[in-house]
Coordinates of C-alpha atoms and ligand atoms in Angstrom, one line a residue:
M1 CA 53.6 -85.5 -18.0
K2 CA 49.9 -85.9 -18.9
L3 CA 47.1 -83.4 -19.1
L4 CA 43.8 -84.6 -17.8
I5 CA 40.8 -82.7 -19.2
A6 CA 38.0 -83.9 -16.9
I7 CA 34.4 -82.9 -17.4
V8 CA 32.5 -83.3 -14.2
Q9 CA 29.1 -82.3 -12.7
D10 CA 29.0 -79.0 -10.8
A11 CA 27.7 -80.8 -7.7
D12 CA 30.9 -82.9 -7.5
V13 CA 33.5 -80.3 -8.3
N14 CA 34.3 -78.7 -4.9
F15 CA 34.8 -82.1 -3.3
L16 CA 37.0 -83.2 -6.1
I17 CA 39.1 -80.0 -6.1
D18 CA 39.6 -80.3 -2.3
A19 CA 40.7 -83.9 -2.6
L20 CA 43.1 -83.1 -5.4
T21 CA 44.7 -80.0 -3.8
E22 CA 45.0 -81.8 -0.4
K23 CA 47.2 -84.3 -2.2
G24 CA 49.3 -81.5 -3.8
Y25 CA 47.9 -81.7 -7.3
R26 CA 47.3 -78.4 -9.2
V27 CA 44.0 -77.9 -11.0
T28 CA 42.3 -75.2 -13.1
K29 CA 38.5 -75.0 -13.1
L30 CA 36.6 -73.9 -16.2
A31 CA 32.9 -73.2 -16.3
T32 CA 31.5 -75.1 -19.3
T33 CA 28.2 -76.2 -20.8
G34 CA 27.2 -79.6 -22.1
G35 CA 26.1 -79.7 -25.7
F36 CA 23.3 -82.2 -25.2
L37 CA 21.6 -80.9 -22.0
K38 CA 22.7 -77.3 -22.5
K39 CA 23.4 -77.1 -18.8
G40 CA 26.4 -76.0 -16.9
N41 CA 29.1 -78.4 -16.0
T42 CA 32.7 -78.0 -15.0
T43 CA 35.9 -78.8 -16.9
L44 CA 39.1 -79.3 -14.9
L45 CA 42.6 -79.1 -16.3
I46 CA 45.0 -81.2 -14.2
G47 CA 48.6 -81.5 -15.2
V48 CA 50.0 -84.7 -13.6
E49 CA 53.2 -86.8 -13.7
E50 CA 52.6 -90.2 -15.2
D51 CA 53.4 -92.0 -11.9
N52 CA 50.5 -90.1 -10.3
L53 CA 47.9 -90.7 -13.0
D54 CA 46.3 -93.7 -11.3
E55 CA 45.9 -91.8 -8.0
V56 CA 44.3 -88.8 -9.7
L57 CA 41.9 -91.1 -11.7
G58 CA 41.0 -92.8 -8.4
L59 CA 40.2 -89.5 -6.8
I60 CA 38.0 -88.5 -9.7
E61 CA 36.2 -91.8 -9.6
K62 CA 35.7 -91.6 -5.8
N63 CA 34.3 -88.0 -5.9
C64 CA 32.2 -88.0 -9.1
K65 CA 28.8 -89.7 -9.0
K66 CA 26.5 -90.9 -11.7
R67 CA 23.1 -89.1 -11.6
N68 CA 19.9 -89.6 -13.5
T69 CA 18.1 -86.6 -15.0
T70 CA 15.2 -86.2 -17.4
T71 CA 15.2 -84.1 -20.5
T72 CA 13.0 -83.9 -23.6
I73 CA 13.7 -84.8 -27.2
I74 CA 11.8 -84.0 -30.3
N75 CA 9.6 -86.9 -31.5
P76 CA 10.0 -86.7 -35.3
S77 CA 6.9 -88.8 -35.9
A78 CA 4.6 -86.5 -33.8
E79 CA 2.1 -84.0 -35.2
S80 CA 2.8 -80.3 -35.0
S81 CA 1.5 -79.5 -31.4
L82 CA 4.4 -78.6 -29.1
L83 CA 3.0 -80.6 -26.3
T84 CA 2.9 -83.9 -28.3
N85 CA 6.0 -83.0 -30.2
T86 CA 8.5 -83.7 -27.4
V87 CA 9.0 -86.8 -25.4
P88 CA 10.7 -87.1 -22.0
I89 CA 13.7 -89.3 -21.7
E90 CA 15.8 -90.3 -18.7
I91 CA 19.5 -90.2 -19.0
S92 CA 22.5 -91.0 -16.8
V93 CA 25.1 -88.2 -16.4
G94 CA 28.6 -88.7 -15.1
G95 CA 30.6 -89.7 -13.0
A96 CA 33.2 -88.0 -15.3
T97 CA 34.3 -87.8 -18.9
I98 CA 38.1 -87.7 -19.1
F99 CA 40.5 -87.0 -21.9
I100 CA 44.2 -87.9 -21.2
V101 CA 46.7 -86.0 -23.4
D102 CA 50.5 -86.2 -23.6
V103 CA 52.1 -82.9 -22.6
E104 CA 55.0 -82.0 -24.9
K105 CA 56.4 -79.3 -22.5
Y106 CA 55.4 -77.9 -19.2
I107 CA 56.7 -74.4 -18.6
Q108 CA 56.1 -71.9 -15.9
L109 CA 57.7 -68.4 -16.4
Ligands
LIG1 P1 26.1 -83.1 -22.2 O1 26.5 -83.0 -23.6 O2 25.1 -82.1 -21.7 O3 25.5 -84.6 -22.0 C1 24.8 -85.0 -20.8 C2 24.4 -86.4 -20.9 O4 23.5 -86.6 -21.9 C3 25.6 -87.4 -21.2 O5 26.3 -87.7 -20.0 C4 24.9 -88.6 -21.8 O6 24.4 -89.4 -20.8 C5 23.7 -87.9 -22.5 N1 24.0 -87.6 -23.9 C6 24.9 -86.8 -24.5 N2 24.8 -86.8 -25.8 C7 23.8 -87.6 -26.1 C8 23.3 -88.1 -27.3 N3 23.7 -87.6 -28.5 N4 22.2 -89.0 -27.3 C9 21.8 -89.4 -26.1 N5 22.3 -89.1 -24.9 C10 23.3 -88.2 -24.9 P2 27.8 -88.0 -20.0 O7 28.2 -88.9 -21.1 O8 28.2 -88.3 -18.6 O9 28.5 -86.6 -20.4 C11 28.5 -85.5 -19.5 C12 29.1 -84.2 -20.2 O10 30.5 -84.5 -20.6 C13 28.4 -83.9 -21.5 O11 27.3 -83.0 -21.2 C14 29.5 -83.1 -22.2 O12 29.7 -81.8 -21.7 C15 30.8 -83.9 -21.8 N6 31.1 -84.9 -22.8 C16 30.8 -86.2 -22.8 N7 31.4 -86.8 -23.8 C17 32.0 -85.9 -24.5 C18 32.8 -86.0 -25.7 N8 33.0 -87.1 -26.4 N9 33.4 -84.8 -26.1 C19 33.2 -83.7 -25.5 N10 32.5 -83.5 -24.3 C20 31.9 -84.7 -23.9

């Protein structure tokens, strides 16, 4: 068995959970926050048999979209004024960041 730890955007999560549960997969949803943007995202824990791994990855890929967003970063070479001190940058977020971990044991009591 594998544990997928999938970080997805909030806008995609309900579609993805519906797609997973319709196929009989079990999923736990955690409210999380990205360290860079400091904005909410969602982390899903999905325990899956190895034979089903590709199907689950396919569902994640199908339901999680890349989106562009703008944020500001500090410009180290700027003078002190706050207005000139930050510069806008455009970044692409998602579709999904996925960690795949071997599960030593799966126990339900
Ligand atoms: P955030 O940390 O809020 O990052 C949002 C997006 O900002 C990232 O999208 C990436 O495009 C950009 N970004 C992140 N760190 C950056 C940096 N140091 N310099 C420039 N741009 C940066 P994604 O890569 O799609 O990541 C989406 C979310 O997935 C992240 O939200 C974070 O919560 C999680 N994540 C991604 N990689 C991770 C990792 N290696 N470990 C833990 N969490 C990760």
